[in-house]
Coordinates of C-alpha atoms in Angstrom, one line a residue:
Chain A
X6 CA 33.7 31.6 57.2
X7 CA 33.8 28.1 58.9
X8 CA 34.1 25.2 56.3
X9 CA 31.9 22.3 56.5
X10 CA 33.1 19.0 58.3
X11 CA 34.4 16.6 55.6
X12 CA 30.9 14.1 56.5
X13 CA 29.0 17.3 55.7
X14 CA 30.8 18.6 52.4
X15 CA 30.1 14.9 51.3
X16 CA 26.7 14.6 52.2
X17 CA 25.9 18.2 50.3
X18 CA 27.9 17.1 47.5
X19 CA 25.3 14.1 47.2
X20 CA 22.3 16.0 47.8
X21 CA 23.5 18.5 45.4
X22 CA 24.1 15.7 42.8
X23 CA 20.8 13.7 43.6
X24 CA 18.8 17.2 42.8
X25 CA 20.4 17.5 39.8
X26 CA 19.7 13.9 38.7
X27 CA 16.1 14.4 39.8
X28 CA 15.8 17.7 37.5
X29 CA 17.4 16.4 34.8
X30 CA 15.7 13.0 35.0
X31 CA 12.2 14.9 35.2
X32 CA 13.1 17.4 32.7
X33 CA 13.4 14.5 29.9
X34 CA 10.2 12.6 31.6
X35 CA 8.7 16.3 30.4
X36 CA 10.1 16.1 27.2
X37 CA 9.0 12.2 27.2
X38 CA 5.2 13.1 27.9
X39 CA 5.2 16.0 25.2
X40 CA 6.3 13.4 22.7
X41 CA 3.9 11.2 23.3
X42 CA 0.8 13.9 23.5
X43 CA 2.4 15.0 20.0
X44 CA 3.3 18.4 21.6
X45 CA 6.2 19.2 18.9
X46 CA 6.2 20.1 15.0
X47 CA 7.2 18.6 12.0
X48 CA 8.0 19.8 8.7
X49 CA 9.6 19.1 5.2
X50 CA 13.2 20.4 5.1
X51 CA 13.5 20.3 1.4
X52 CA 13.5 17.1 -1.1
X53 CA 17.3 17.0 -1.3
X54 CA 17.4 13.6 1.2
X55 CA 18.7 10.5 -0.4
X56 CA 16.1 8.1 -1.5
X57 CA 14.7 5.9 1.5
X58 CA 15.6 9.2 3.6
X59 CA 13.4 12.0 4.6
X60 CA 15.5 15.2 5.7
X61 CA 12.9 16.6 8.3
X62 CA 13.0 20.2 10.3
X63 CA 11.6 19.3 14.4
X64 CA 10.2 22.1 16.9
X65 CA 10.6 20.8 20.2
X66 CA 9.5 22.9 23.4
X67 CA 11.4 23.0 26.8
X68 CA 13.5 24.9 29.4
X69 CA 16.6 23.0 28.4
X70 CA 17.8 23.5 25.5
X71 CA 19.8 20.5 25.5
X72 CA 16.9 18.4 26.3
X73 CA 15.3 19.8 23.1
X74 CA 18.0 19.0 21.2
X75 CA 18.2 15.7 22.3
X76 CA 14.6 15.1 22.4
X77 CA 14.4 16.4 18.7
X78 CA 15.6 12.6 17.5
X79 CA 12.5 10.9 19.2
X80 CA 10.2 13.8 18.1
X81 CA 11.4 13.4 14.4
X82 CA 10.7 9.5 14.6
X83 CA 7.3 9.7 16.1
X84 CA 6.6 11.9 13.9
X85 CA 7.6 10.0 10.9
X86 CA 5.6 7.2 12.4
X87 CA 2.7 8.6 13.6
X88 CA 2.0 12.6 12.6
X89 CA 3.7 12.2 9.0
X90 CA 4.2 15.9 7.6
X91 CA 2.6 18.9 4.9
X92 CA 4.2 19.6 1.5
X93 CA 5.0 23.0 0.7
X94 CA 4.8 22.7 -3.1
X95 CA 6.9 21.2 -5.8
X96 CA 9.9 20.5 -4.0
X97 CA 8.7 19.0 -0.6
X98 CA 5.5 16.5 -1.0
X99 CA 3.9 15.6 1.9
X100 CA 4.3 12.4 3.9
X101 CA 1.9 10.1 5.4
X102 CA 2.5 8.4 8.8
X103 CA 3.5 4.9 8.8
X104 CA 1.6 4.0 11.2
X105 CA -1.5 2.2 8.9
X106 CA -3.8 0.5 11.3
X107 CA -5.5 1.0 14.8
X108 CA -3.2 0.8 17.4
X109 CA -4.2 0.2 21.8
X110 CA -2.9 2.1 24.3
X111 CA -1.4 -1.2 26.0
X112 CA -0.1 -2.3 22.4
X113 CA 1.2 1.1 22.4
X114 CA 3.1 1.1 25.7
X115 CA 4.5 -2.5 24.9
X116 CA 6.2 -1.5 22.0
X117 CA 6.8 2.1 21.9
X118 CA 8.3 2.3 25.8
X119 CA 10.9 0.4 24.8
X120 CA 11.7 2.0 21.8
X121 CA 12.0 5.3 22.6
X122 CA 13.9 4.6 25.8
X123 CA 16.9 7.1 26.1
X124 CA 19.2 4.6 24.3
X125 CA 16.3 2.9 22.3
X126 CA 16.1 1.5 18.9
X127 CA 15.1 5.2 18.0
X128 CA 18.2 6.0 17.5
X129 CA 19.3 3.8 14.5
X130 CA 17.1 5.6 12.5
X131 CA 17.8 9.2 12.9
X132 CA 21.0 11.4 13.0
X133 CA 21.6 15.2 13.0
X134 CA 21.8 16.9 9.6
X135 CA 23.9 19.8 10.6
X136 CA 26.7 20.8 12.5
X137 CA 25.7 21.9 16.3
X138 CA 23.7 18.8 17.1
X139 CA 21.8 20.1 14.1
X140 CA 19.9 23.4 15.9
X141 CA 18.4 25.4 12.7
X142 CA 16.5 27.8 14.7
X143 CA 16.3 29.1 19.0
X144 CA 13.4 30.8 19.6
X145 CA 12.3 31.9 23.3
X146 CA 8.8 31.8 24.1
X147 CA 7.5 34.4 26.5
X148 CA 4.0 34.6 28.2
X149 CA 1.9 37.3 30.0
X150 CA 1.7 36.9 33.7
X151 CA -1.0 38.5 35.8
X152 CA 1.0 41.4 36.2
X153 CA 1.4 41.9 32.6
X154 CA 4.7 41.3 32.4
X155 CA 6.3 39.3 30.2
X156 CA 8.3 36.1 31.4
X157 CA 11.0 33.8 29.3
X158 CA 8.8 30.3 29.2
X159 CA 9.8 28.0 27.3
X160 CA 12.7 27.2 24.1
X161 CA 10.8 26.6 20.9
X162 CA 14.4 25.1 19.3
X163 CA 14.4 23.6 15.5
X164 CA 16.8 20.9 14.4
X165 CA 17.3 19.5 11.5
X166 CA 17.4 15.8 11.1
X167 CA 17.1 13.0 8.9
X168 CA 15.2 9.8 8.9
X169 CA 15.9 6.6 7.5
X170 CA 12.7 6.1 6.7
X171 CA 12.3 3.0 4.5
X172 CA 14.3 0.8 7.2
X173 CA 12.4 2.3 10.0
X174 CA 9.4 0.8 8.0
X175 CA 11.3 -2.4 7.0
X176 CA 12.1 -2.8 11.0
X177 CA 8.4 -2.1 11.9
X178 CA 7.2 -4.6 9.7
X179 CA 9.2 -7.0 10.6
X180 CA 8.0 -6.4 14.6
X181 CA 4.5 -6.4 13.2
X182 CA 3.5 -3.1 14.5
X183 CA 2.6 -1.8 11.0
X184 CA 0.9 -3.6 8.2
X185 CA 3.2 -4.1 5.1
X186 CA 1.6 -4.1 1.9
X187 CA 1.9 -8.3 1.1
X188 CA 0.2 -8.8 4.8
X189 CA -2.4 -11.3 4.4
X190 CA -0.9 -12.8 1.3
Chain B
X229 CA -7.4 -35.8 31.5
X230 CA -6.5 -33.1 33.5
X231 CA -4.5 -31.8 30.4
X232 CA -7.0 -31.8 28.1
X233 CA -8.4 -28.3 28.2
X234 CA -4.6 -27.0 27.4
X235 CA -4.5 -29.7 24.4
X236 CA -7.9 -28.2 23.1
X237 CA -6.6 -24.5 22.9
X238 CA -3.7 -25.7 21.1
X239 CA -5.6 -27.6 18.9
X240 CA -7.5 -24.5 18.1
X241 CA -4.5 -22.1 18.2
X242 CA -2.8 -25.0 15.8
X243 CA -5.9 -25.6 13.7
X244 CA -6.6 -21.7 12.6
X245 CA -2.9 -21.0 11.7
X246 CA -3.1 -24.1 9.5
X247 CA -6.2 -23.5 8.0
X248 CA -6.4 -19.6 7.7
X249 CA -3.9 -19.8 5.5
X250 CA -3.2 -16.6 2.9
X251 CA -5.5 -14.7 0.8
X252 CA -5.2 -15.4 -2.9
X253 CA -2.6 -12.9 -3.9
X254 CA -3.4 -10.4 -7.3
X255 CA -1.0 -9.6 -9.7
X256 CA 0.9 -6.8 -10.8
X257 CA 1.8 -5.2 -13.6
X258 CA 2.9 -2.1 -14.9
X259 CA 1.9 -0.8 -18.5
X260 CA 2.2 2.5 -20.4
X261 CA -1.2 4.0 -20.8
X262 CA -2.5 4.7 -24.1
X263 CA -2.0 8.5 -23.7
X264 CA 1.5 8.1 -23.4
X265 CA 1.9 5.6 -25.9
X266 CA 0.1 7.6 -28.3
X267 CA 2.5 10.8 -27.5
X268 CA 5.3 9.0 -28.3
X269 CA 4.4 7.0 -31.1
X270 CA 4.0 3.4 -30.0
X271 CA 0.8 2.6 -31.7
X272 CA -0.4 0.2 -34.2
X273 CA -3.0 1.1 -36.6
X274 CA -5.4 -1.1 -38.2
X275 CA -8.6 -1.3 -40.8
X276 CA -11.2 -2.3 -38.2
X277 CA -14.4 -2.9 -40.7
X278 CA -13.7 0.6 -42.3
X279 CA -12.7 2.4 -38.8
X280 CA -9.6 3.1 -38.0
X281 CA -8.1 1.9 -34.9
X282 CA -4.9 2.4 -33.0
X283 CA -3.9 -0.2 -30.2
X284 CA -0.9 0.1 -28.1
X285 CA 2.6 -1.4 -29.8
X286 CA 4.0 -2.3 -26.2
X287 CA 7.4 -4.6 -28.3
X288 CA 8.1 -1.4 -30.0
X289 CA 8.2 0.9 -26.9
X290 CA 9.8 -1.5 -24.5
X291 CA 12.7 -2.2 -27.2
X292 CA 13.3 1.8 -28.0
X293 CA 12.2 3.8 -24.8
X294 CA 15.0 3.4 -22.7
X295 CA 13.1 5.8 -20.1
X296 CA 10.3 3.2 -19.6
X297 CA 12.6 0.9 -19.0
X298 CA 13.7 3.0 -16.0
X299 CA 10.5 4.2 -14.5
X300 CA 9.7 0.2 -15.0
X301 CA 12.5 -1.0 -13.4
X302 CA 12.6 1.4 -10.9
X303 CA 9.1 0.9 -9.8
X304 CA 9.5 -2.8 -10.1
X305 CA 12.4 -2.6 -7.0
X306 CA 10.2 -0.7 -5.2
X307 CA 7.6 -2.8 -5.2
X308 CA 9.5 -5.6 -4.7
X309 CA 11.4 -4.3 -1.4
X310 CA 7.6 -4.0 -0.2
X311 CA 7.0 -7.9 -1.0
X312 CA 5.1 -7.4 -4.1
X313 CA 7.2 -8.1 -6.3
X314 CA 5.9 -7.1 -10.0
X315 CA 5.1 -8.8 -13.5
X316 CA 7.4 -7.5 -15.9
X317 CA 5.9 -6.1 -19.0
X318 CA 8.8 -7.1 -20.9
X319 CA 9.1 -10.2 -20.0
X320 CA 6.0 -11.5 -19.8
X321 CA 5.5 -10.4 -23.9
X322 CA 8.4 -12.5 -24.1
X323 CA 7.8 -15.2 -22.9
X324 CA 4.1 -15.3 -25.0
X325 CA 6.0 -15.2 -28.4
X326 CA 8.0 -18.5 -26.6
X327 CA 5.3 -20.0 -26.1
X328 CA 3.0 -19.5 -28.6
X329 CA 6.3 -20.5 -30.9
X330 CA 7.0 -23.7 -29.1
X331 CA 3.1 -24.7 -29.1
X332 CA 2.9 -24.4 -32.7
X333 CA 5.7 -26.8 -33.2
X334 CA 4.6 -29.5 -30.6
X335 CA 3.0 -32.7 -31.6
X336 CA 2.1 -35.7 -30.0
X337 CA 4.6 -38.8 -30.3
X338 CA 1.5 -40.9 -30.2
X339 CA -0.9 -39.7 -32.6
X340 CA 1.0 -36.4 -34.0
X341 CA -1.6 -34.4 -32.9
X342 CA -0.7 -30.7 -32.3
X343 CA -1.8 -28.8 -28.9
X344 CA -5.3 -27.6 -29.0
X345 CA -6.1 -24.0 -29.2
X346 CA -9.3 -22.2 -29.7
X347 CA -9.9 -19.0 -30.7
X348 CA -10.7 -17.5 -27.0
X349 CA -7.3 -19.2 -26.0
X350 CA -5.6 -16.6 -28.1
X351 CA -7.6 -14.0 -27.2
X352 CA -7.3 -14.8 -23.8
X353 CA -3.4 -15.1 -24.2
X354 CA -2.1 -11.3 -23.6
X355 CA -0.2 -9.7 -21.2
X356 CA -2.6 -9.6 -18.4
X357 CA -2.5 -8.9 -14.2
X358 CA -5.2 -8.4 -11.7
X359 CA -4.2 -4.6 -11.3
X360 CA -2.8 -3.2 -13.9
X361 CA -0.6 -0.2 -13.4
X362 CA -0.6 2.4 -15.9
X363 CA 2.1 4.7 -16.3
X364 CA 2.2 7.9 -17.9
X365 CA 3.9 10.7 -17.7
X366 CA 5.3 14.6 -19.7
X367 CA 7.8 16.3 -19.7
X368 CA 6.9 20.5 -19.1
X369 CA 9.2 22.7 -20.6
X370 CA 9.2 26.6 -19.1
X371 CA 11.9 28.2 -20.7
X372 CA 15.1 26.6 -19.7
X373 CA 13.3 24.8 -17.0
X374 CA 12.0 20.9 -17.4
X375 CA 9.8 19.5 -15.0
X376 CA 8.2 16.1 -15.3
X377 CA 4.4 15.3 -14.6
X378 CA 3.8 11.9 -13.4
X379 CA 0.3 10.0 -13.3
X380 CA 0.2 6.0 -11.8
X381 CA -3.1 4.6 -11.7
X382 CA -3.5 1.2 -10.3
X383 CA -6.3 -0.2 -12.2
X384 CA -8.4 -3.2 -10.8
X385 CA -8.9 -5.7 -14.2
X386 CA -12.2 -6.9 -13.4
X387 CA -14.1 -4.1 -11.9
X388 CA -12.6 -1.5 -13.3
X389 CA -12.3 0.8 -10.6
X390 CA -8.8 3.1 -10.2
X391 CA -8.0 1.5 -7.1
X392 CA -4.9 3.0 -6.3
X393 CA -3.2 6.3 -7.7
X394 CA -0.1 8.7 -7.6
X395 CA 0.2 11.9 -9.5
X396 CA 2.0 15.0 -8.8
X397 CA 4.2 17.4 -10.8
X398 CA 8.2 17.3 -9.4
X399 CA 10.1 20.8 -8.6
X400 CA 11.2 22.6 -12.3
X401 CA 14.8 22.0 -13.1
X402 CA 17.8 24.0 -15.0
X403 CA 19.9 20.7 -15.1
X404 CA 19.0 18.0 -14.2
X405 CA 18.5 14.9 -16.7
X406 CA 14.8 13.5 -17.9
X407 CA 16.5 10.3 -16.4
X408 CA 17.2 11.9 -13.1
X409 CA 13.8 13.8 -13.0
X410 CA 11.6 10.5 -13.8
X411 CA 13.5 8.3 -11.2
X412 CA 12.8 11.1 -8.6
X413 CA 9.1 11.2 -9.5
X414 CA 8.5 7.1 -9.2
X415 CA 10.5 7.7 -5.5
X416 CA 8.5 10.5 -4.4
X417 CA 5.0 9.1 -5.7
X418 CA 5.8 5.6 -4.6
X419 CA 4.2 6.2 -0.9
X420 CA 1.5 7.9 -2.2
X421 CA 0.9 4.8 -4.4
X422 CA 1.3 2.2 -2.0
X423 CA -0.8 3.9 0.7
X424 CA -3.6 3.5 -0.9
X425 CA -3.2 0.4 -2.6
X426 CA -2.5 -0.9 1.0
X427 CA -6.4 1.0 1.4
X428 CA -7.7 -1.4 -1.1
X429 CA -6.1 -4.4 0.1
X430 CA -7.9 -3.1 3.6
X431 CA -11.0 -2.9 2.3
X432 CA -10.7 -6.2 0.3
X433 CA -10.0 -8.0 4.1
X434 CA -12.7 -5.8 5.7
X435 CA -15.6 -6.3 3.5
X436 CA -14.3 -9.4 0.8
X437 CA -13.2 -9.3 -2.9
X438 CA -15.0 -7.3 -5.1
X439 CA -15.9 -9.4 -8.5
X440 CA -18.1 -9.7 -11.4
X441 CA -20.2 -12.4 -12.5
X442 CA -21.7 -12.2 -16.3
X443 CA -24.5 -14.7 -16.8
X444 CA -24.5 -15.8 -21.0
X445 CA -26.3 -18.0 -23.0
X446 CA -26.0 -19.9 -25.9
X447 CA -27.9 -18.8 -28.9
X448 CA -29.7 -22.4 -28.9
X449 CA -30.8 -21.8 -25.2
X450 CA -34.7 -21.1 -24.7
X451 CA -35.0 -20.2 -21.3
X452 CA -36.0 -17.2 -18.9
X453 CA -33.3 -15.5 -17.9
X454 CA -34.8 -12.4 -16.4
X455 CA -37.5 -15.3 -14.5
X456 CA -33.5 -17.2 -13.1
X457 CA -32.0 -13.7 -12.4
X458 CA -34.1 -13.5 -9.4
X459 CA -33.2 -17.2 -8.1
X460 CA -29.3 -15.9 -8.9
X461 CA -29.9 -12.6 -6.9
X462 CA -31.3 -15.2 -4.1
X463 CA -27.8 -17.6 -4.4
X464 CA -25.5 -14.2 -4.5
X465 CA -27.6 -12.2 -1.0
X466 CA -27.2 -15.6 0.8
X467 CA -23.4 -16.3 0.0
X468 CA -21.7 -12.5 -0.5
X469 CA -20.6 -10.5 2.4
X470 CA -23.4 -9.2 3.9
X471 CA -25.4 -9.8 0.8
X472 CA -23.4 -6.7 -1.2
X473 CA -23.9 -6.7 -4.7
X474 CA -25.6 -4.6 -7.7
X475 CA -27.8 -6.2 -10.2
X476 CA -26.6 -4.2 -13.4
X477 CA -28.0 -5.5 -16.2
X478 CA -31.0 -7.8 -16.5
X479 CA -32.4 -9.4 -20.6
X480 CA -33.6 -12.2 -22.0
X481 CA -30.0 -13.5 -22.6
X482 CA -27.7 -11.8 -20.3
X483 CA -27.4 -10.7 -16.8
X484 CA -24.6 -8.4 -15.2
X485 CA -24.0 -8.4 -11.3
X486 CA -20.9 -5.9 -10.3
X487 CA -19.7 -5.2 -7.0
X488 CA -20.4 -8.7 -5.6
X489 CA -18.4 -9.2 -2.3
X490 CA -17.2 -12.7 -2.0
X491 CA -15.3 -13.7 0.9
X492 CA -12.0 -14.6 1.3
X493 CA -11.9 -17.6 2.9
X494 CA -14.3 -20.8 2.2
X495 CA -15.9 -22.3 5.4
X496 CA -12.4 -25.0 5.1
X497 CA -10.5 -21.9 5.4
X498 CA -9.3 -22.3 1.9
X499 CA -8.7 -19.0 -0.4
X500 CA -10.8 -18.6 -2.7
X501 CA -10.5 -16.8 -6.4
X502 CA -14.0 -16.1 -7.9
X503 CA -14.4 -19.4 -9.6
X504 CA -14.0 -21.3 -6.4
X505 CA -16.4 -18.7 -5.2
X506 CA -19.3 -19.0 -8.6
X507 CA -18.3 -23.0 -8.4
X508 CA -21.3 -23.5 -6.3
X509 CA -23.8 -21.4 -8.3
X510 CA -23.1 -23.2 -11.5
X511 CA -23.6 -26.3 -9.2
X512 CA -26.9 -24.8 -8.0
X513 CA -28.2 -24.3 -11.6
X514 CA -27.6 -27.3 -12.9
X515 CA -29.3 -29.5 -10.6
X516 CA -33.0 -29.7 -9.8
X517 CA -34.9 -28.0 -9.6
X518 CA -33.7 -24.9 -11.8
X519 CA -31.9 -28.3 -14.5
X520 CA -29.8 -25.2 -16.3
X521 CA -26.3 -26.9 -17.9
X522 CA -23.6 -24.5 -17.9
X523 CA -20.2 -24.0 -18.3
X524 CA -18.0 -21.2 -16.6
X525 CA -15.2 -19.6 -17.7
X526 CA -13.1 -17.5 -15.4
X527 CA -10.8 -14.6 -15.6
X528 CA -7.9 -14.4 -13.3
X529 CA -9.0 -14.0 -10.1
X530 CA -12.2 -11.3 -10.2
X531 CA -14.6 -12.0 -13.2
X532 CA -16.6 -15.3 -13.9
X533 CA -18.8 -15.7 -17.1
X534 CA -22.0 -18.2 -16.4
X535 CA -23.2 -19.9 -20.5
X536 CA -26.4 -21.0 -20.1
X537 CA -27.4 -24.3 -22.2
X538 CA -24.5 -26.3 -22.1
X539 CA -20.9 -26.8 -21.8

């Protein structure tokens, strides 16, 4: 077999690199979009978090399991912010969101964009509560086709995280994007 | 000239910050409810005209409970990291013995005249806040397991309404110490509690302060009150929020109006407590053509009393 030309090699090395870019970057934009339409679940992972904390278990969806993982952060923040989460008995109570008042779509976009940029101020409030980037559970969604077959879809991938949830609703009060409880007086 | 527009929004901008100030801000306090008190032993009895009574002994429980200290203490720093910070029971008992001590010894240099105080003024001299919190709490035993039930009711003074609440029952525990368990149950409730406090404080911006205004009259007053009641209905539908209030109780010599919404705000943009609010009224009746003298007496910031006949 002939090798390329040096020019060529390059130029397939670049194109190679640019597609990959172009898949990863859309991959996350995915993963972006399915935070914002809510398109992940939360839930109590046990009352043992330190006070001000809230030790939280996140179901992302998508091909990548690293994007998941990654993605799991944001997802546990929004989540704390705007979904909050069900008990299950005693030893989890439930939490409310802290979002407490009407919010715009362009209010929304102003602030939020920002803030859950890759390297946004997200992440200040949120770290991985286990080893392994903190992946509690891998699951691999399957769906029919037309030819009844079934076809690997999508990760449904569990981490375990944990919030600091008072200073993420000190720091929101202080941007004025939630109400505090003294506001007005 | 050309400038002027720009200095008019500014002015406007300038003029609503300044005047739109804040809301007249209630206080809070926590106190052990009478349940628990009574549990635990912190009562007073006394003869009341053959019946006995029992009152709260809140000195005795704050000196010898040292796990109301806790849940106090605990919920006063969480309140206080929210900006609301709390009265403290404690305290504030304090500093009435203080001062009901020092009044008793003042006198004038002038004449040696002591500092006035009449019977209502020591009624009226208790530990008091606009929403009181009341605290109470068991501990469940289930064989070697100890769980602790926990009930905060904020409680609005002067309407009476349970306008905020937490309860809930933590998880059961082999070890862990009543300490441990009650300072858990004040974190995990506090949300709970402040969301819908927050709720109340909502409403209250939304739709005004919620008051009560008692009309009285003095027992040498020879008037119609239930003929005035409807002139007072007329004064309350033209200055509450959207006319909201209930006529409650209507008689020759008293009238009750609950659930009157007053705004916030005067038209100066001045906060206003309900006696700035009733101010007017008691204007209103005492000039022509209605020539009804009265004096007003006010507690804290949700309840006005209207005497009929004279000051």
């Amino acid at each position: 077999m002939n090798a390329l030309p040096l020019p060529q090699n390059i130029l397939c090395c670049l194109a190679l690199c640019c597609f990959l870019t172009a898949s990863g970057q859309k991959k996350q934009r995915l993963a972006d979009k399915d935070t914002y339409d809510w398109v992940y679940d939360i839930e109590c992972y046990g009352g043992t978090a330190k006070n001000g904390y809230k030790l939280v278990k996140v179901w992302t969806y998508s091909k990548e399991k690293s994007v998941a993982t990654t993605q799991a952060k944001k997802n546990a923040v929004h989540g704390i912010i705007f979904k909050g989460y069900a008990g299950e008995g005693r030893g989890c109570r439930a939490s409310r969101p802290l979002m407490n008042r009407e919010m715009t779509e362009e209010e929304y976009q102003a602030f939020f964009k920002d803030f859950f940029g890759d390297d946004g101020p997200y992440n200040r409030f949120v770290t991985y509560a286990t080893d392994h980037k903190g992946i509690a559970d891998v699951q691999k969604l399957v769906r029919n086709k037309k030819d009844r077959k079934e076809k690997f879809y999508q990760y449904k991938i569990g981490v375990v995280v944990s919030v600091a949830s008072d200073d993420l609703r000190k720091f929101l009060e202080k941007e004025d994007i939630i109400n505090s409880l003294a506001k007005g007086f | 000239m050309r400038n002027y527009p720009i200095v008019f929004v500014l002015w406007c901008l300038l003029s609503t910050t300044l005047f739109y100030g804040q809301a007249k801000k209630p206080t809070l306090m926590v106190v052990p409810s009478d349940a628990w008190c009574n549990q635990n032993g912190y009562m007073l009895e006394f003869d009341n005209q053959g019946i006995l009574t029992k009152v709260p002994d809140y000195t005795k429980a704050m000196q010898e409970n040292t796990d109301l200290l806790l849940v106090i203490s605990t919920l006063n720093g969480l309140m206080a990291e929210r900006d609301f910070p709390l009265k403290n029971l404690e305290t504030v008992l304090k500093g009435l013995t203080n001062d009901r001590g020092l009044n008793a010894m003042r006198t004038s240099r002038d004449t040696g005249a002591s500092v006035a105080e009449s019977p209502v003024d020591q009624i009226i001299k208790t530990a008091k806040a606009d929403i009181i919190l009341q605290l109470t709490w068991t501990v469940n035993k289930l064989g070697p397991k100890t769980s602790v039930t926990y009930n905060l009711q904020g409680l609005d003074s002067y309407t009476y309404k349970q306008v905020a609440t937490a309860t809930g029952t933590g998880a059961p525990s082999f070890s862990v110490e009543l300490p441990v368990l009650l300072e858990e149950a004040v974190q995990e409730n506090i949300e709970d509690f402040t969301y819908t406090l927050q709720e109340h404080f909502d409403d209250m911006f939304a739709n005004g302060r919620e008051v009560i205004l008692q009309i009285l009259t003095w027992d040498d007053w020879y008037g119609d009150l239930e003929e005035l009641s409807f002139e007072i209905e007329d004064w309350l539908d033209a200055n509450t929020i959207e006319g909201r209030f209930s006529t409650t109780d209507v008689t020759d010599t008293y009238a009750l109006f609950e659930q009157v919404r007053m705004p916030l705000f005067n038209e100066r943009g001045r906060a206003m407590a309900a006696r700035n609010f009733f101010r007017d009224l008691s204007k209103t009746l005492s000039a022509p053509p209605y020539n009804q003298p009265n004096k007003m007496a006010t507690e804290g910031l949700g309840k006005v009393s209207i005497i009929l006949g004279g000051k």
